[in-house]
Amino acid sequence: MSRPRTFAILTVGVVALFVGGCAILYYVAFAPNTGGFEGKKSVKIAPSSSFAQAVDSLAADGLLRSATTFSLMARVTGWGDQIKAGYYEIPADASNYDMLETLRKGLQSPIRITIPPGSRREVVAAVAARNMAFDSGSFLAALSDTSLARSLSTDTTHLFGFIMPETYFFYWQTSPEDVIRTIRKEFDRRYERLVAGATAEPPLTADDAVTLASIVEWESDIVDEKPRIAGVYLNRLRNSWRLQADPTVQFAILALEGSKRRLFFKDYEITHPYNTYLYAGLPPGPITNPSMSSVEAVLRPEKHRYYYFVATGEGNHIFSRTLTEHQRNARNYRRLMQQRRAQVGG
């Protein structure tokens, strides 16, 4: 074989190897390497995770089709040691390059947290911690942190009342303290607008407002009815009457027995600081986390001369000015409930 021909064959071979190598590298780097899902899939990379542990997390969550090519790409680029902890959402067509670029730059996706209204603090803590790096116990501990409460211009008895029901977005490693700070900041932003037009008499501090609003929250789900209910309680406060609010008795039972139940006459005599049938004024703190519609209701209550109200059995309440009217309405309600129970039992 002639020398020129041999050189030509070698040249073609080298070029073929080069092109083939480039094709392989391109495939390893830029071909989709996700595990056959649609849309996006999430993964959590724990703090202090090694590269091998990160690969295990990606594989366990079904994000990687080939852990081998992913590891090869990381080794070639040197990016394996640069992966940052966090919560990430990976699209279905992501390549090794895409995933490594996201992980090494810490391009996290925020986590959506929706705080439910009128809840127990344990429920809110569980919701807040569901997809975050902290646990519910840490969130509860933060709610009881005296220094944190003081920095937010309140105390630990009232702090939970400022955990405004709303949808928030946080990064996975956000601390429970920073979550609470962010929620309080958003509460204050809305509260300032409401308090500018406040008409409540007597005037309420922010702590008092969330405390009274928490009672209104448990009294009614009807937004249009809340200002009237708030007006009843403010009329009572203004005239130095006891609030006699059933939700505060429910809260006492919840604290003592662990769950809500139907109230009986004997329950109104329960010795508990939150029982407003026994103790005058507002309870020591909020019984739940009120929605802003309840906060607005106590800051801008309906002006009227009602001092009593009772459920109608249809989801709303009937209001009265005198005790005689109230007792008649209460008898009607009890009669209706007895009839319904008889129908169910019969």
mmCIF file of C-alpha atoms in Angstrom:
data_model
loop_
_atom_site.group_PDB
_atom_site.id
_atom_site.type_symbol
_atom_site.label_atom_id
_atom_site.label_comp_id
_atom_site.label_asym_id
_atom_site.label_seq_id
_atom_site.Cartn_x
_atom_site.Cartn_y
_atom_site.Cartn_z
ATOM 1 C CA MET A 1 0.000 0.000 0.000
ATOM 2 C CA SER A 2 1.367 3.387 -0.967
ATOM 3 C CA ARG A 3 2.345 5.860 1.670
ATOM 4 C CA PRO A 4 -0.167 8.579 0.542
ATOM 5 C CA ARG A 5 -3.007 6.075 0.651
ATOM 6 C CA THR A 6 -2.002 4.917 4.134
ATOM 7 C CA PHE A 7 -1.875 8.518 5.336
ATOM 8 C CA ALA A 8 -5.303 9.188 3.866
ATOM 9 C CA ILE A 9 -6.797 6.184 5.636
ATOM 10 C CA LEU A 10 -5.220 7.222 8.942
ATOM 11 C CA THR A 11 -6.483 10.743 8.481
ATOM 12 C CA VAL A 12 -10.005 9.523 7.818
ATOM 13 C CA GLY A 13 -9.779 7.265 10.865
ATOM 14 C CA VAL A 14 -8.601 10.069 13.134
ATOM 15 C CA VAL A 15 -11.321 12.376 11.838
ATOM 16 C CA ALA A 16 -13.913 9.643 12.328
ATOM 17 C CA LEU A 17 -12.723 9.061 15.880
ATOM 18 C CA PHE A 18 -12.774 12.794 16.568
ATOM 19 C CA VAL A 19 -16.257 13.214 15.132
ATOM 20 C CA GLY A 20 -17.452 10.134 16.993
ATOM 21 C CA GLY A 21 -15.928 11.392 20.215
ATOM 22 C CA CYS A 22 -17.553 14.771 19.758
ATOM 23 C CA ALA A 23 -20.878 13.081 19.087
ATOM 24 C CA ILE A 24 -20.548 11.029 22.260
ATOM 25 C CA LEU A 25 -19.591 14.083 24.306
ATOM 26 C CA TYR A 26 -22.494 16.029 22.827
ATOM 27 C CA TYR A 27 -24.839 13.160 23.658
ATOM 28 C CA VAL A 28 -23.522 12.904 27.202
ATOM 29 C CA ALA A 29 -23.779 16.650 27.711
ATOM 30 C CA PHE A 30 -26.911 17.739 25.867
ATOM 31 C CA ALA A 31 -29.189 14.770 25.180
ATOM 32 C CA PRO A 32 -32.214 14.550 27.534
ATOM 33 C CA ASN A 33 -31.329 12.322 30.484
ATOM 34 C CA THR A 34 -34.444 12.379 32.622
ATOM 35 C CA GLY A 35 -36.412 9.349 33.693
ATOM 36 C CA GLY A 36 -39.473 9.347 31.486
ATOM 37 C CA PHE A 37 -41.828 11.772 33.242
ATOM 38 C CA GLU A 38 -43.878 14.704 31.989
ATOM 39 C CA GLY A 39 -43.748 18.316 33.077
ATOM 40 C CA LYS A 40 -41.389 18.811 36.004
ATOM 41 C CA LYS A 41 -40.192 16.680 38.865
ATOM 42 C CA SER A 42 -38.733 17.857 42.151
ATOM 43 C CA VAL A 43 -35.710 16.745 44.126
ATOM 44 C CA LYS A 44 -34.232 17.811 47.448
ATOM 45 C CA ILE A 45 -30.467 17.831 47.867
ATOM 46 C CA ALA A 46 -29.704 17.794 51.571
ATOM 47 C CA PRO A 47 -27.020 20.053 53.067
ATOM 48 C CA SER A 48 -23.545 18.469 53.180
ATOM 49 C CA SER A 49 -24.556 15.858 50.581
ATOM 50 C CA SER A 50 -21.665 14.345 48.651
ATOM 51 C CA PHE A 51 -21.885 14.104 44.878
ATOM 52 C CA ALA A 52 -22.646 10.384 45.175
ATOM 53 C CA GLN A 53 -25.478 11.129 47.591
ATOM 54 C CA ALA A 54 -26.841 13.790 45.246
ATOM 55 C CA VAL A 55 -26.832 11.260 42.393
ATOM 56 C CA ASP A 56 -28.639 8.787 44.651
ATOM 57 C CA SER A 57 -31.306 11.420 45.405
ATOM 58 C CA LEU A 58 -31.785 12.190 41.717
ATOM 59 C CA ALA A 59 -32.018 8.510 40.857
ATOM 60 C CA ALA A 60 -34.333 7.668 43.760
ATOM 61 C CA ASP A 61 -36.747 10.420 42.714
ATOM 62 C CA GLY A 62 -36.793 9.097 39.143
ATOM 63 C CA LEU A 63 -35.037 12.070 37.583
ATOM 64 C CA LEU A 64 -32.095 10.256 35.988
ATOM 65 C CA ARG A 65 -32.296 7.839 33.098
ATOM 66 C CA SER A 66 -28.540 7.241 33.192
ATOM 67 C CA ALA A 67 -26.631 7.958 36.380
ATOM 68 C CA THR A 68 -23.469 6.870 34.543
ATOM 69 C CA THR A 69 -23.575 9.619 31.900
ATOM 70 C CA PHE A 70 -24.561 12.171 34.543
ATOM 71 C CA SER A 71 -21.546 11.206 36.649
ATOM 72 C CA LEU A 72 -19.300 11.252 33.562
ATOM 73 C CA MET A 73 -20.455 14.757 32.684
ATOM 74 C CA ALA A 74 -19.813 15.910 36.250
ATOM 75 C CA ARG A 75 -16.327 14.424 36.185
ATOM 76 C CA VAL A 76 -15.439 15.982 32.804
ATOM 77 C CA THR A 77 -16.626 19.450 33.849
ATOM 78 C CA GLY A 78 -15.531 19.276 37.488
ATOM 79 C CA TRP A 79 -19.002 20.439 38.529
ATOM 80 C CA GLY A 80 -19.732 17.484 40.776
ATOM 81 C CA ASP A 81 -18.078 19.196 43.736
ATOM 82 C CA GLN A 82 -20.038 22.405 43.173
ATOM 83 C CA ILE A 83 -23.564 21.062 43.674
ATOM 84 C CA LYS A 84 -25.544 23.106 46.198
ATOM 85 C CA ALA A 85 -28.188 21.911 48.619
ATOM 86 C CA GLY A 86 -31.764 22.907 47.961
ATOM 87 C CA TYR A 87 -35.117 22.106 46.402
ATOM 88 C CA TYR A 88 -35.058 21.892 42.626
ATOM 89 C CA GLU A 89 -37.610 21.293 39.894
ATOM 90 C CA ILE A 90 -36.176 19.552 36.836
ATOM 91 C CA PRO A 91 -38.039 19.679 33.482
ATOM 92 C CA ALA A 92 -38.727 16.449 31.604
ATOM 93 C CA ASP A 93 -36.335 17.214 28.728
ATOM 94 C CA ALA A 94 -33.364 18.288 30.881
ATOM 95 C CA SER A 95 -29.895 17.187 29.813
ATOM 96 C CA ASN A 96 -26.958 16.396 32.069
ATOM 97 C CA TYR A 97 -25.626 19.880 31.336
ATOM 98 C CA ASP A 98 -28.969 21.454 32.265
ATOM 99 C CA MET A 99 -29.210 19.565 35.537
ATOM 100 C CA LEU A 100 -25.625 20.180 36.579
ATOM 101 C CA GLU A 101 -25.903 23.859 35.658
ATOM 102 C CA THR A 102 -29.030 24.155 37.807
ATOM 103 C CA LEU A 103 -27.534 22.299 40.763
ATOM 104 C CA ARG A 104 -24.130 23.998 40.785
ATOM 105 C CA LYS A 105 -25.633 27.483 40.513
ATOM 106 C CA GLY A 106 -28.233 26.735 43.181
ATOM 107 C CA LEU A 107 -31.121 27.720 40.904
ATOM 108 C CA GLN A 108 -33.750 26.533 43.363
ATOM 109 C CA SER A 109 -37.493 26.578 42.873
ATOM 110 C CA PRO A 110 -39.492 28.231 45.675
ATOM 111 C CA ILE A 111 -41.853 26.060 47.696
ATOM 112 C CA ARG A 112 -45.512 27.038 47.913
ATOM 113 C CA ILE A 113 -46.973 27.127 51.433
ATOM 114 C CA THR A 114 -50.671 27.858 51.961
ATOM 115 C CA ILE A 115 -51.489 28.677 55.584
ATOM 116 C CA PRO A 116 -55.079 27.649 56.428
ATOM 117 C CA PRO A 117 -57.292 30.045 58.429
ATOM 118 C CA GLY A 118 -58.804 29.310 61.805
ATOM 119 C CA SER A 119 -56.394 26.478 62.573
ATOM 120 C CA ARG A 120 -54.580 25.130 65.588
ATOM 121 C CA ARG A 121 -50.927 26.065 65.790
ATOM 122 C CA GLU A 122 -49.949 22.396 65.475
ATOM 123 C CA VAL A 123 -51.831 22.186 62.172
ATOM 124 C CA VAL A 124 -50.210 25.339 60.824
ATOM 125 C CA ALA A 125 -46.770 24.095 61.904
ATOM 126 C CA ALA A 126 -47.339 20.810 60.063
ATOM 127 C CA VAL A 127 -48.466 22.635 56.914
ATOM 128 C CA ALA A 128 -45.517 25.029 57.033
ATOM 129 C CA ALA A 129 -43.001 22.217 57.521
ATOM 130 C CA ARG A 130 -44.501 19.754 55.021
ATOM 131 C CA ASN A 131 -42.056 20.487 52.207
ATOM 132 C CA MET A 132 -39.442 22.553 54.023
ATOM 133 C CA ALA A 133 -36.081 21.555 55.476
ATOM 134 C CA PHE A 134 -37.255 22.280 59.039
ATOM 135 C CA ASP A 135 -39.785 20.145 60.941
ATOM 136 C CA SER A 136 -43.021 21.172 62.633
ATOM 137 C CA GLY A 137 -41.379 21.090 66.050
ATOM 138 C CA SER A 138 -38.898 23.746 64.953
ATOM 139 C CA PHE A 139 -41.745 25.945 63.728
ATOM 140 C CA LEU A 140 -43.598 25.571 67.033
ATOM 141 C CA ALA A 141 -40.389 26.378 68.895
ATOM 142 C CA ALA A 142 -39.997 29.548 66.822
ATOM 143 C CA LEU A 143 -43.553 30.595 67.740
ATOM 144 C CA SER A 144 -42.508 30.270 71.385
ATOM 145 C CA ASP A 145 -39.246 32.175 70.919
ATOM 146 C CA THR A 146 -39.428 35.210 73.193
ATOM 147 C CA SER A 147 -36.662 37.076 71.357
ATOM 148 C CA LEU A 148 -38.299 36.522 67.974
ATOM 149 C CA ALA A 149 -41.688 37.659 69.260
ATOM 150 C CA ARG A 150 -40.158 40.764 70.836
ATOM 151 C CA SER A 151 -38.394 41.632 67.572
ATOM 152 C CA LEU A 152 -41.800 41.495 65.880
ATOM 153 C CA SER A 153 -43.380 43.866 68.420
ATOM 154 C CA THR A 154 -45.482 41.259 70.184
ATOM 155 C CA ASP A 155 -45.125 38.389 72.655
ATOM 156 C CA THR A 156 -45.298 34.623 72.354
ATOM 157 C CA THR A 157 -48.915 34.576 73.547
ATOM 158 C CA HIS A 158 -50.012 36.683 70.567
ATOM 159 C CA LEU A 159 -47.470 35.778 67.868
ATOM 160 C CA PHE A 160 -49.530 32.942 66.384
ATOM 161 C CA GLY A 161 -52.375 35.372 65.713
ATOM 162 C CA PHE A 162 -50.174 37.137 63.154
ATOM 163 C CA ILE A 163 -49.600 33.973 61.078
ATOM 164 C CA MET A 164 -51.856 35.286 58.352
ATOM 165 C CA PRO A 165 -53.683 32.703 56.225
ATOM 166 C CA GLU A 166 -52.343 33.177 52.704
ATOM 167 C CA THR A 167 -50.174 31.501 50.081
ATOM 168 C CA TYR A 168 -46.455 32.178 50.408
ATOM 169 C CA PHE A 169 -43.334 31.071 48.555
ATOM 170 C CA PHE A 170 -40.117 30.190 50.371
ATOM 171 C CA TYR A 171 -36.860 28.503 49.502
ATOM 172 C CA TRP A 172 -36.453 25.060 51.032
ATOM 173 C CA GLN A 173 -33.743 25.978 53.537
ATOM 174 C CA THR A 174 -35.493 29.091 54.832
ATOM 175 C CA SER A 175 -35.511 28.924 58.627
ATOM 176 C CA PRO A 176 -38.815 28.831 60.537
ATOM 177 C CA GLU A 177 -37.873 32.166 62.102
ATOM 178 C CA ASP A 178 -37.508 33.772 58.673
ATOM 179 C CA VAL A 179 -40.788 32.228 57.532
ATOM 180 C CA ILE A 180 -42.528 33.809 60.521
ATOM 181 C CA ARG A 181 -40.796 37.152 59.925
ATOM 182 C CA THR A 182 -41.936 37.176 56.293
ATOM 183 C CA ILE A 183 -45.527 36.335 57.225
ATOM 184 C CA ARG A 184 -45.593 39.025 59.922
ATOM 185 C CA LYS A 185 -44.198 41.563 57.455
ATOM 186 C CA GLU A 186 -46.981 40.759 54.983
ATOM 187 C CA PHE A 187 -49.537 40.959 57.797
ATOM 188 C CA ASP A 188 -48.246 44.390 58.805
ATOM 189 C CA ARG A 189 -48.411 45.623 55.215
ATOM 190 C CA ARG A 190 -52.099 44.768 54.983
ATOM 191 C CA TYR A 191 -52.879 45.747 58.552
ATOM 192 C CA GLU A 192 -51.546 49.267 58.045
ATOM 193 C CA ARG A 193 -54.037 49.839 55.245
ATOM 194 C CA LEU A 194 -56.911 48.572 57.374
ATOM 195 C CA VAL A 195 -56.007 50.404 60.552
ATOM 196 C CA ALA A 196 -55.864 53.705 58.646
ATOM 197 C CA GLY A 197 -59.654 53.552 58.391
ATOM 198 C CA ALA A 198 -60.332 51.813 61.696
ATOM 199 C CA THR A 199 -63.570 52.718 63.461
ATOM 200 C CA ALA A 200 -63.457 50.247 66.360
ATOM 201 C CA GLU A 201 -64.497 51.580 69.766
ATOM 202 C CA PRO A 202 -62.698 51.039 72.016
ATOM 203 C CA PRO A 203 -59.561 51.340 69.840
ATOM 204 C CA LEU A 204 -57.597 48.116 69.552
ATOM 205 C CA THR A 205 -53.881 47.415 69.605
ATOM 206 C CA ALA A 206 -52.583 44.954 67.013
ATOM 207 C CA ASP A 207 -52.399 42.248 69.695
ATOM 208 C CA ASP A 208 -55.984 42.964 70.759
ATOM 209 C CA ALA A 209 -57.150 43.046 67.141
ATOM 210 C CA VAL A 210 -55.825 39.577 66.300
ATOM 211 C CA THR A 211 -57.182 38.228 69.586
ATOM 212 C CA LEU A 212 -60.714 39.478 68.956
ATOM 213 C CA ALA A 213 -60.461 38.578 65.264
ATOM 214 C CA SER A 214 -59.569 35.008 66.226
ATOM 215 C CA ILE A 215 -62.875 34.727 68.095
ATOM 216 C CA VAL A 216 -64.773 36.131 65.114
ATOM 217 C CA GLU A 217 -62.937 33.627 62.883
ATOM 218 C CA TRP A 218 -64.328 30.685 64.841
ATOM 219 C CA GLU A 219 -67.788 32.230 65.067
ATOM 220 C CA SER A 220 -68.545 32.508 61.361
ATOM 221 C CA ASP A 221 -67.357 31.621 57.876
ATOM 222 C CA ILE A 222 -69.642 34.249 56.352
ATOM 223 C CA VAL A 223 -67.526 37.283 55.493
ATOM 224 C CA ASP A 224 -70.483 39.691 55.365
ATOM 225 C CA GLU A 225 -71.595 38.621 58.845
ATOM 226 C CA LYS A 226 -68.243 39.102 60.557
ATOM 227 C CA PRO A 227 -68.464 42.911 61.035
ATOM 228 C CA ARG A 228 -71.808 42.479 62.803
ATOM 229 C CA ILE A 229 -70.386 39.803 65.109
ATOM 230 C CA ALA A 230 -67.366 42.000 65.819
ATOM 231 C CA GLY A 231 -69.763 44.839 66.628
ATOM 232 C CA VAL A 232 -71.488 42.694 69.255
ATOM 233 C CA TYR A 233 -68.228 41.939 71.034
ATOM 234 C CA LEU A 234 -67.060 45.549 70.869
ATOM 235 C CA ASN A 235 -70.399 46.694 72.322
ATOM 236 C CA ARG A 236 -69.835 44.290 75.195
ATOM 237 C CA LEU A 237 -66.256 45.442 75.750
ATOM 238 C CA ARG A 238 -67.276 49.081 75.652
ATOM 239 C CA ASN A 239 -69.895 48.457 78.346
ATOM 240 C CA SER A 240 -67.586 46.254 80.460
ATOM 241 C CA TRP A 241 -69.659 43.135 79.813
ATOM 242 C CA ARG A 242 -68.076 39.727 79.625
ATOM 243 C CA LEU A 243 -67.658 38.580 76.034
ATOM 244 C CA GLN A 244 -69.286 35.195 76.740
ATOM 245 C CA ALA A 245 -67.871 33.874 73.470
ATOM 246 C CA ASP A 246 -68.427 30.173 72.842
ATOM 247 C CA PRO A 247 -65.221 29.840 70.769
ATOM 248 C CA THR A 248 -63.151 30.681 73.844
ATOM 249 C CA VAL A 249 -64.818 27.818 75.719
ATOM 250 C CA GLN A 250 -64.132 25.558 72.740
ATOM 251 C CA PHE A 251 -60.501 26.630 72.914
ATOM 252 C CA ALA A 252 -60.380 25.781 76.619
ATOM 253 C CA ILE A 253 -61.844 22.332 75.923
ATOM 254 C CA LEU A 254 -59.382 21.854 73.082
ATOM 255 C CA ALA A 255 -56.515 22.704 75.429
ATOM 256 C CA LEU A 256 -57.812 20.421 78.177
ATOM 257 C CA GLU A 257 -59.187 17.495 76.156
ATOM 258 C CA GLY A 258 -57.320 17.671 72.839
ATOM 259 C CA SER A 259 -60.311 18.114 70.526
ATOM 260 C CA LYS A 260 -63.438 20.190 69.984
ATOM 261 C CA ARG A 261 -66.885 18.880 70.817
ATOM 262 C CA ARG A 262 -70.447 20.024 71.362
ATOM 263 C CA LEU A 263 -70.746 22.414 74.301
ATOM 264 C CA PHE A 264 -72.883 21.698 77.361
ATOM 265 C CA PHE A 265 -74.041 24.176 80.003
ATOM 266 C CA LYS A 266 -71.477 22.839 82.491
ATOM 267 C CA ASP A 267 -68.675 23.730 80.058
ATOM 268 C CA TYR A 268 -69.304 27.436 80.570
ATOM 269 C CA GLU A 269 -68.025 27.022 84.127
ATOM 270 C CA ILE A 270 -64.682 25.480 83.101
ATOM 271 C CA THR A 271 -61.875 27.168 85.002
ATOM 272 C CA HIS A 272 -59.536 28.257 82.246
ATOM 273 C CA PRO A 273 -58.023 31.706 81.538
ATOM 274 C CA TYR A 274 -59.541 31.727 78.032
ATOM 275 C CA ASN A 275 -63.109 31.129 79.260
ATOM 276 C CA THR A 276 -64.743 34.508 78.616
ATOM 277 C CA TYR A 277 -67.895 33.405 80.436
ATOM 278 C CA LEU A 278 -65.872 33.491 83.649
ATOM 279 C CA TYR A 279 -63.308 36.215 82.971
ATOM 280 C CA ALA A 280 -63.926 39.753 81.760
ATOM 281 C CA GLY A 281 -62.199 41.384 78.814
ATOM 282 C CA LEU A 282 -60.352 39.729 75.983
ATOM 283 C CA PRO A 283 -58.737 36.318 76.532
ATOM 284 C CA PRO A 284 -54.957 36.289 77.109
ATOM 285 C CA GLY A 285 -54.252 35.822 73.387
ATOM 286 C CA PRO A 286 -55.688 34.645 70.073
ATOM 287 C CA ILE A 287 -57.353 31.239 69.956
ATOM 288 C CA THR A 288 -56.462 30.719 66.292
ATOM 289 C CA ASN A 289 -54.891 32.475 63.302
ATOM 290 C CA PRO A 290 -57.590 34.775 61.906
ATOM 291 C CA SER A 291 -58.128 35.571 58.251
ATOM 292 C CA MET A 292 -57.785 39.201 57.203
ATOM 293 C CA SER A 293 -61.560 39.397 56.731
ATOM 294 C CA SER A 294 -61.900 38.783 60.486
ATOM 295 C CA VAL A 295 -59.187 41.334 61.275
ATOM 296 C CA GLU A 296 -60.921 43.870 59.049
ATOM 297 C CA ALA A 297 -64.220 43.106 60.786
ATOM 298 C CA VAL A 298 -62.886 44.034 64.230
ATOM 299 C CA LEU A 299 -61.139 47.165 62.938
ATOM 300 C CA ARG A 300 -64.154 48.271 60.898
ATOM 301 C CA PRO A 301 -67.122 46.740 62.717
ATOM 302 C CA GLU A 302 -70.774 47.283 61.970
ATOM 303 C CA LYS A 303 -72.277 49.954 64.210
ATOM 304 C CA HIS A 304 -75.435 48.689 65.918
ATOM 305 C CA ARG A 305 -77.024 48.055 69.318
ATOM 306 C CA TYR A 306 -76.861 44.271 69.331
ATOM 307 C CA TYR A 307 -75.398 42.531 72.373
ATOM 308 C CA TYR A 308 -76.296 38.930 71.625
ATOM 309 C CA PHE A 309 -76.403 36.467 68.768
ATOM 310 C CA VAL A 310 -77.088 32.785 68.301
ATOM 311 C CA ALA A 311 -76.869 30.353 65.398
ATOM 312 C CA THR A 312 -79.952 29.861 63.251
ATOM 313 C CA GLY A 313 -79.062 26.334 62.213
ATOM 314 C CA GLU A 314 -78.712 27.462 58.607
ATOM 315 C CA GLY A 315 -75.067 28.514 58.814
ATOM 316 C CA ASN A 316 -75.643 32.115 59.880
ATOM 317 C CA HIS A 317 -76.716 33.899 63.084
ATOM 318 C CA ILE A 318 -79.650 35.900 64.404
ATOM 319 C CA PHE A 319 -78.867 38.994 66.472
ATOM 320 C CA SER A 320 -80.754 40.595 69.343
ATOM 321 C CA ARG A 321 -80.616 43.685 71.524
ATOM 322 C CA THR A 322 -82.069 42.292 74.729
ATOM 323 C CA LEU A 323 -81.524 39.180 76.790
ATOM 324 C CA THR A 324 -85.211 38.284 76.440
ATOM 325 C CA GLU A 325 -84.963 38.309 72.643
ATOM 326 C CA HIS A 326 -81.756 36.317 72.788
ATOM 327 C CA GLN A 327 -83.219 33.664 75.072
ATOM 328 C CA ARG A 328 -86.172 33.239 72.722
ATOM 329 C CA ASN A 329 -83.844 32.864 69.735
ATOM 330 C CA ALA A 330 -81.683 30.408 71.659
ATOM 331 C CA ARG A 331 -84.743 28.286 72.540
ATOM 332 C CA ASN A 332 -85.748 28.232 68.879
ATOM 333 C CA TYR A 333 -82.264 27.079 67.913
ATOM 334 C CA ARG A 334 -82.195 24.313 70.526
ATOM 335 C CA ARG A 335 -85.648 23.149 69.428
ATOM 336 C CA LEU A 336 -84.496 22.999 65.810
ATOM 337 C CA MET A 337 -81.391 21.010 66.761
ATOM 338 C CA GLN A 338 -83.490 18.565 68.813
ATOM 339 C CA GLN A 339 -85.825 18.048 65.864
ATOM 340 C CA ARG A 340 -82.915 17.388 63.529
ATOM 341 C CA ARG A 341 -81.320 14.924 65.932
ATOM 342 C CA ALA A 342 -84.665 13.143 66.303
ATOM 343 C CA GLN A 343 -85.015 12.892 62.523
ATOM 344 C CA VAL A 344 -81.525 11.446 62.213
ATOM 345 C CA GLY A 345 -82.121 9.011 65.065
ATOM 346 C CA GLY A 346 -85.586 8.026 63.846
#
